[in-house]
Coordinates of C-alpha atoms in Angstrom, one line a residue:
Chain A
M1307 CA -53.7 15.1 12.7
N1308 CA -51.5 16.1 9.8
E1309 CA -51.1 13.5 7.3
R1310 CA -46.9 13.2 8.9
N1311 CA -48.8 12.4 12.3
D1312 CA -51.2 9.8 10.8
E1313 CA -47.9 8.1 9.7
E1314 CA -46.6 8.5 12.6
R1315 CA -50.0 7.2 15.2
L1316 CA -49.6 4.3 12.3
R1317 CA -46.8 3.3 12.8
L1318 CA -46.7 3.7 16.2
L1319 CA -49.7 1.4 16.4
E1320 CA -47.7 -0.9 13.6
S1321 CA -45.1 -1.8 16.6
F1322 CA -46.8 -2.6 19.1
A1323 CA -49.5 -4.8 17.1
E1324 CA -46.1 -6.9 17.0
N1325 CA -44.5 -7.5 20.1
R1326 CA -46.4 -5.1 22.3
D1327 CA -44.5 -3.0 24.3
P1328 CA -45.8 -1.0 27.3
A1329 CA -43.5 2.4 26.0
V1330 CA -45.3 1.9 22.3
R1331 CA -48.8 1.8 23.6
N1332 CA -48.0 4.3 26.0
A1333 CA -48.0 6.6 23.4
I1334 CA -50.0 5.9 21.3
V1335 CA -52.0 6.7 24.6
E1336 CA -51.0 9.6 24.5
S1337 CA -50.6 10.7 21.2
F1338 CA -54.4 10.0 21.2
A1339 CA -54.9 11.8 24.5
P1340 CA -56.8 14.3 22.8
L1341 CA -59.2 12.3 21.1
A1342 CA -60.3 11.2 24.9
Q1343 CA -60.7 14.7 26.0
Y1344 CA -63.0 15.1 23.7
F1345 CA -65.8 12.3 23.6
A1346 CA -65.2 13.1 28.3
N1347 CA -66.1 17.3 27.4
R1348 CA -69.7 15.5 25.5
Y1349 CA -70.4 14.1 29.5
R1350 CA -69.6 17.1 30.9
D1351 CA -71.7 18.8 33.6
R1352 CA -74.2 16.0 33.8
G1353 CA -73.3 15.5 37.4
V1354 CA -69.8 13.6 37.1
E1355 CA -67.1 15.4 37.8
M1356 CA -64.8 16.0 34.9
A1357 CA -61.7 14.8 36.1
D1358 CA -63.2 11.5 36.8
L1359 CA -64.7 11.7 32.6
S1360 CA -61.6 11.9 31.8
Q1361 CA -60.2 9.4 33.4
V1362 CA -62.8 7.5 32.1
A1363 CA -62.3 8.1 28.6
Q1364 CA -58.1 8.0 28.9
L1365 CA -58.7 4.3 30.2
G1366 CA -61.5 3.1 27.1
L1367 CA -58.4 4.8 24.6
V1368 CA -56.0 1.8 26.1
K1369 CA -58.3 -0.2 26.2
A1370 CA -58.7 0.2 22.3
V1371 CA -54.9 0.6 22.0
D1372 CA -55.0 -2.6 23.7
R1373 CA -58.3 -4.5 21.5
F1374 CA -57.2 -3.4 18.4
D1375 CA -56.9 -5.1 15.3
L1376 CA -55.3 -3.1 12.3
E1377 CA -56.2 -6.1 10.3
Q1378 CA -59.8 -5.6 10.5
G1379 CA -59.3 -2.3 8.1
V1380 CA -60.7 0.3 10.4
Q1381 CA -58.8 3.1 10.8
F1382 CA -57.8 3.6 14.9
S1383 CA -59.5 7.1 15.7
T1384 CA -62.9 5.3 14.6
F1385 CA -62.3 2.0 16.6
A1386 CA -60.7 4.0 19.3
G1387 CA -63.3 6.6 19.8
R1388 CA -66.0 4.4 20.1
T1389 CA -64.3 2.0 22.7
I1390 CA -63.6 5.0 24.9
D1391 CA -68.4 6.6 23.7
G1392 CA -68.5 3.2 25.0
E1393 CA -66.4 3.0 28.9
L1394 CA -67.9 6.8 30.0
K1395 CA -71.6 5.3 28.6
R1396 CA -71.2 2.7 31.3
H1397 CA -69.9 4.3 33.6
F1398 CA -72.5 6.8 33.6
R1399 CA -74.6 3.6 33.6
D1400 CA -73.6 1.8 36.4
S1401 CA -72.8 4.9 38.0
T1402 CA -75.6 7.1 37.9
W1403 CA -78.3 4.4 40.1
S1404 CA -76.1 4.9 42.7
M1405 CA -76.1 9.1 42.3
R1406 CA -79.4 10.6 42.4
V1407 CA -79.2 12.5 46.0
P1408 CA -81.0 15.3 46.9
R1409 CA -78.5 18.4 47.8
S1410 CA -80.6 18.9 51.5
L1411 CA -79.8 15.1 52.4
K1412 CA -76.8 16.1 51.5
E1413 CA -76.3 18.8 53.4
L1414 CA -78.0 16.6 56.7
S1415 CA -75.3 14.3 55.4
I1416 CA -72.6 16.2 56.7
E1417 CA -74.4 17.4 59.3
I1418 CA -74.9 14.5 61.0
R1419 CA -70.8 13.5 59.6
Q1420 CA -69.6 16.5 61.8
L1421 CA -72.8 16.0 64.5
A1422 CA -70.7 12.8 65.2
D1423 CA -66.7 13.8 65.6
Q1424 CA -68.0 15.8 68.1
R1425 CA -70.0 13.4 70.0
S1426 CA -67.2 11.1 69.7
V1427 CA -65.3 13.3 71.3
D1428 CA -67.8 13.6 74.5
L1429 CA -68.3 9.7 74.6
G1430 CA -65.2 8.6 74.0
R1431 CA -66.1 6.2 71.4
P1432 CA -68.7 6.3 68.6
P1433 CA -72.6 7.3 69.5
T1434 CA -75.4 5.4 68.5
V1435 CA -78.2 6.5 65.6
A1436 CA -80.1 7.2 68.7
E1437 CA -77.7 9.6 70.4
L1438 CA -77.4 11.6 67.0
A1439 CA -81.3 11.0 67.2
T1440 CA -81.5 13.4 70.7
A1441 CA -78.2 14.9 69.8
S1442 CA -79.7 16.9 66.4
G1443 CA -83.8 16.9 66.9
Y1444 CA -84.5 14.6 63.9
D1445 CA -85.9 10.7 63.5
V1446 CA -84.0 8.1 63.1
D1447 CA -84.4 6.7 59.6
R1448 CA -83.7 11.1 58.5
I1449 CA -80.5 10.2 60.1
L1450 CA -80.2 6.6 58.6
E1451 CA -80.5 7.9 55.3
A1452 CA -78.5 10.4 56.0
L1453 CA -75.7 8.1 56.3
D1454 CA -76.5 6.3 54.0
V1455 CA -75.1 8.7 51.3
Q1456 CA -71.9 8.2 51.5
T1457 CA -71.8 4.4 50.4
A1458 CA -74.8 6.3 47.6
Y1459 CA -71.6 7.8 46.1
R1460 CA -70.1 4.7 45.2
A1461 CA -70.7 5.4 41.8
Q1462 CA -69.1 1.1 41.5
S1463 CA -68.7 -2.5 42.6
I1464 CA -65.1 -4.8 42.0
D1465 CA -67.6 -7.4 41.3
R1466 CA -69.2 -5.4 38.0
P1467 CA -69.1 -6.2 34.9
A1468 CA -65.4 -6.0 33.5
V1469 CA -65.3 -2.7 30.6
G1470 CA -66.2 -4.8 27.5
S1471 CA -67.5 -7.9 29.2
D1472 CA -71.6 -6.8 27.5
D1473 CA -72.4 -9.9 28.5
G1474 CA -70.8 -9.9 32.3
S1475 CA -69.2 -12.9 31.9
S1476 CA -66.4 -11.3 33.4
T1477 CA -65.7 -8.6 36.8
V1478 CA -63.4 -6.0 36.9
A1479 CA -62.6 -8.3 40.1
S1480 CA -62.1 -10.7 38.1
T1481 CA -58.9 -9.1 36.3
L1482 CA -57.4 -9.9 39.0
G1483 CA -56.7 -13.6 39.4
Q1484 CA -59.2 -16.2 40.7
D1485 CA -58.6 -17.1 44.3
E1486 CA -59.5 -19.1 47.4
A1487 CA -62.5 -19.5 49.6
G1488 CA -61.0 -18.6 52.9
F1489 CA -57.7 -16.8 52.4
E1490 CA -55.2 -16.2 55.4
Q1491 CA -54.9 -12.3 56.8
M1492 CA -51.0 -13.2 55.3
E1493 CA -52.2 -14.7 51.7
L1494 CA -54.4 -11.7 51.3
R1495 CA -51.9 -9.2 51.5
D1496 CA -49.5 -10.3 49.7
A1497 CA -52.4 -10.5 47.2
V1498 CA -53.6 -5.9 46.9
Q1499 CA -50.0 -5.6 48.1
S1500 CA -49.5 -4.6 44.2
L1501 CA -52.5 -2.6 44.2
L1502 CA -51.9 -1.0 47.5
D1503 CA -48.5 0.5 45.5
T1504 CA -50.4 2.6 44.2
L1505 CA -51.4 4.9 46.7
A1506 CA -50.1 7.6 47.8
D1507 CA -48.3 7.4 51.3
R1508 CA -51.7 8.3 53.4
E1509 CA -54.7 6.2 51.9
R1510 CA -52.7 3.6 52.2
E1511 CA -52.3 4.0 55.7
I1512 CA -56.1 4.5 56.2
I1513 CA -56.1 0.7 54.4
E1514 CA -53.4 -0.9 56.1
L1515 CA -54.8 0.7 59.6
R1516 CA -58.3 -0.1 58.4
F1517 CA -58.8 -3.8 56.7
F1518 CA -54.8 -5.9 58.5
D1519 CA -54.5 -4.0 61.7
D1520 CA -57.9 -3.4 62.1
L1521 CA -58.3 -0.5 64.3
S1522 CA -62.4 1.6 64.1
Q1523 CA -62.5 4.4 61.9
S1524 CA -62.9 6.5 65.1
E1525 CA -59.3 5.0 66.5
I1526 CA -57.8 5.8 62.7
A1527 CA -58.9 9.2 63.6
E1528 CA -56.9 9.8 66.8
R1529 CA -54.4 7.8 65.4
M1530 CA -53.6 10.2 62.4
N1531 CA -55.8 13.3 64.5
M1532 CA -57.7 14.0 61.9
S1533 CA -61.8 14.0 62.6
Q1534 CA -63.4 10.0 61.9
M1535 CA -65.7 11.2 59.5
H1536 CA -62.8 12.6 57.4
V1537 CA -60.9 9.1 57.4
S1538 CA -64.6 7.5 56.1
R1539 CA -64.6 10.1 53.7
L1540 CA -61.2 9.0 52.0
L1541 CA -61.4 5.0 52.3
R1542 CA -63.7 5.6 50.3
K1543 CA -62.0 7.3 48.3
T1544 CA -59.3 5.1 48.2
F1545 CA -61.6 2.2 47.6
D1546 CA -62.4 3.7 44.1
Q1547 CA -59.6 4.6 43.7
L1548 CA -58.4 1.1 44.2
R1549 CA -61.5 0.0 41.6
A1550 CA -60.0 2.4 38.4
T1551 CA -56.8 1.1 39.5
M1552 CA -58.3 -2.8 39.2
R1553 CA -59.6 -2.2 35.9
Chain B
M365 CA -91.9 -7.1 53.3
T366 CA -91.4 -7.4 57.1
T367 CA -91.1 -5.9 59.0
S368 CA -91.2 -6.3 62.6
S369 CA -90.0 -5.0 66.1
K370 CA -85.9 -4.3 66.6
S371 CA -85.2 -7.5 67.3
E372 CA -87.8 -9.9 65.7
P373 CA -86.0 -11.7 62.7
F374 CA -86.9 -8.8 59.3
M375 CA -86.8 -10.0 55.4
V376 CA -87.2 -8.5 52.4
R377 CA -87.6 -9.5 49.5
F378 CA -86.5 -7.1 45.6
P379 CA -86.7 -8.2 41.6
A380 CA -82.4 -8.0 41.0
R381 CA -82.2 -5.2 39.8
P382 CA -78.8 -2.8 41.0
G383 CA -81.2 -0.2 42.2
Y384 CA -82.5 -1.8 45.3
L385 CA -78.9 -1.6 46.5
R386 CA -79.6 1.6 48.7
L387 CA -83.0 -0.5 49.9
S388 CA -80.9 -3.2 51.4
R389 CA -78.1 -1.5 52.6
L390 CA -80.9 1.4 54.5
N391 CA -82.7 -2.0 56.0
A392 CA -79.4 -3.5 57.5
A393 CA -78.5 -0.1 58.6
T394 CA -82.1 0.4 60.1
F395 CA -81.7 -3.1 61.4
A396 CA -78.4 -2.7 63.2
S397 CA -79.6 0.5 64.8
G398 CA -82.1 -0.9 66.5
L399 CA -79.9 -3.1 68.2
G400 CA -77.7 -0.3 69.1
F401 CA -75.2 -0.3 67.1
D402 CA -72.8 2.7 67.2
V403 CA -72.0 5.0 63.8
D404 CA -68.0 3.0 62.7
A405 CA -70.1 -0.5 63.7
L406 CA -73.2 0.7 60.7
D407 CA -70.6 2.0 57.5
D408 CA -68.6 -1.0 58.2
L409 CA -72.4 -2.9 57.5
R410 CA -73.2 -0.5 54.6
L411 CA -69.8 -1.6 52.8
A412 CA -70.2 -5.0 53.7
V413 CA -73.8 -5.0 53.0
D414 CA -73.2 -3.3 49.8
E415 CA -70.4 -6.5 48.7
A416 CA -72.9 -8.6 49.7
V417 CA -75.5 -7.8 47.2
T418 CA -73.7 -6.6 44.9
W419 CA -72.6 -10.1 45.0
L420 CA -75.6 -11.9 44.2
L421 CA -76.6 -9.2 41.7
R422 CA -74.6 -10.5 39.5
D423 CA -75.6 -11.9 36.0
E424 CA -78.5 -9.3 35.8
D425 CA -79.9 -11.5 32.7
A426 CA -80.4 -14.1 34.8
G427 CA -82.7 -11.9 36.5
G428 CA -84.9 -13.9 39.5
S429 CA -85.0 -12.3 43.4
V430 CA -83.1 -11.7 46.5
Q431 CA -84.5 -12.2 49.4
L432 CA -82.0 -9.8 52.1
E433 CA -83.8 -12.0 55.6
L434 CA -81.7 -10.3 59.0
S435 CA -81.5 -11.2 62.3
E436 CA -80.2 -10.9 66.1
V437 CA -78.6 -13.7 67.6
A438 CA -76.4 -13.2 70.2
G439 CA -74.7 -9.6 70.9
G440 CA -75.5 -8.8 66.9
L441 CA -77.1 -9.1 63.9
H442 CA -77.3 -11.9 60.9
L443 CA -77.5 -11.3 57.7
V444 CA -78.8 -14.1 55.3
G445 CA -78.4 -13.6 51.4
R446 CA -80.4 -14.4 48.7
R447 CA -80.6 -14.4 44.8
I448 CA -82.2 -16.7 43.5
A449 CA -82.8 -17.4 39.7
S450 CA -83.7 -20.5 37.9
T451 CA -80.0 -20.5 36.4
L452 CA -76.9 -19.0 37.9
P453 CA -73.1 -19.5 37.7
D454 CA -70.5 -19.8 40.1
R455 CA -69.0 -16.3 40.6
P456 CA -66.5 -16.9 43.4
L457 CA -65.2 -14.0 45.7
D458 CA -62.2 -11.3 44.4
D459 CA -59.7 -10.4 47.3
L460 CA -60.5 -7.5 47.6
V461 CA -64.2 -8.2 48.8
H462 CA -63.0 -10.9 50.5
A463 CA -60.2 -8.1 52.9
I464 CA -63.7 -6.2 53.0
F465 CA -65.6 -9.2 54.7
G466 CA -62.3 -9.8 56.8
A467 CA -62.6 -6.2 57.7
T468 CA -65.7 -5.3 58.3
T469 CA -67.9 -8.9 59.8
D470 CA -67.2 -11.4 62.0
S471 CA -67.4 -14.1 60.1
Y472 CA -68.8 -15.0 56.6
D473 CA -69.3 -17.3 53.7
T474 CA -70.6 -17.9 50.2
A475 CA -72.0 -20.5 48.3
T476 CA -74.0 -21.2 45.4
E477 CA -75.5 -24.4 44.2
S478 CA -79.2 -25.8 42.7
G479 CA -80.4 -21.8 41.4
E480 CA -78.8 -20.4 44.6
R481 CA -76.8 -18.5 45.3
R482 CA -76.2 -17.5 49.3
V483 CA -73.9 -14.7 51.3
T484 CA -73.8 -14.8 55.3
L485 CA -72.3 -12.3 57.3
T486 CA -72.4 -12.0 61.0
K487 CA -71.7 -8.9 63.8
S488 CA -71.3 -8.4 67.2
L489 CA -72.8 -5.6 68.6
D490 CA -69.5 -3.8 70.3
P491 CA -69.2 -4.4 74.4
T492 CA -68.6 -1.3 75.3
V493 CA -71.9 0.8 73.3
A494 CA -74.3 -2.8 74.3
A495 CA -73.4 -1.8 77.7
S496 CA -73.8 2.0 77.8

């Protein structure tokens, strides 16, 4: 960071403090992107994909820009560094307890999901666990464990504490605004439409088929010409994406 | 922990800590598997239980315990989850969790009152599987 860049950054921060212009915020974020990447790199090779780390660090940077107070007399890079690091640590804390899955179980999960796809074709409906046990030779408990693995990879729930809410008083969910019990389907659709708009066409179609047209994973797989396992994987990936969007 | 044959009620109680989330999913899936749920329905159930127990576990600092009761109802499964602690604030569900519950269960309900947070879910067995 040279002197001129520091001056430009300071002007951007002052401008953002004054008018909260999203374009200025984007310029600040872009300017400090290497800082976010630096902190993301510190957590490399610890079981979380680099792309996820980079995304978490970027979100931390955005939070830092939003919260930074020039009058506190702290350098923005210092403040942002702490915020980004906190964000990354929180991500690890929230995710690692659900991610310690032995490799053998991951491999078995893939095997069982593939077998389930095949048996779905053979039977004309999704198989039961007992049917998978018979077909694979594994016992029912082992198959249930294997089927759970994909869920175990879900890093976070939207009901987890929101970033910056160390006392747990606000959640990711609360960023959507409060709701009333017993939402009607159409109201619900309107409420999450803005989130769905952030998805790629295929992912959005899968979510809509599953949650608004009430199709099963197998029915979606058939309609979209892909395996049930792939639909399952895309659903979970899309949930994670929606959760990240809501932060 | 109370274990039982597939159609008898099952109850498990554990400390209100996130590390027990997987245990919740596995218990629910094991019980539902015994009832004959297929893998699609089990996936749905795991999603629902994940969200339900995560909601129960909110406000970890309040401590206490979580109790899950699983029972067979006509043609399906009934789950009652309770978080019992001395003080628990009201935590309304957000839109997406309502959507997930709506799509993955037949009915659901949540409530918070006097030191107890409660969620109930019911999910039917697919009649085509039941008949096979």
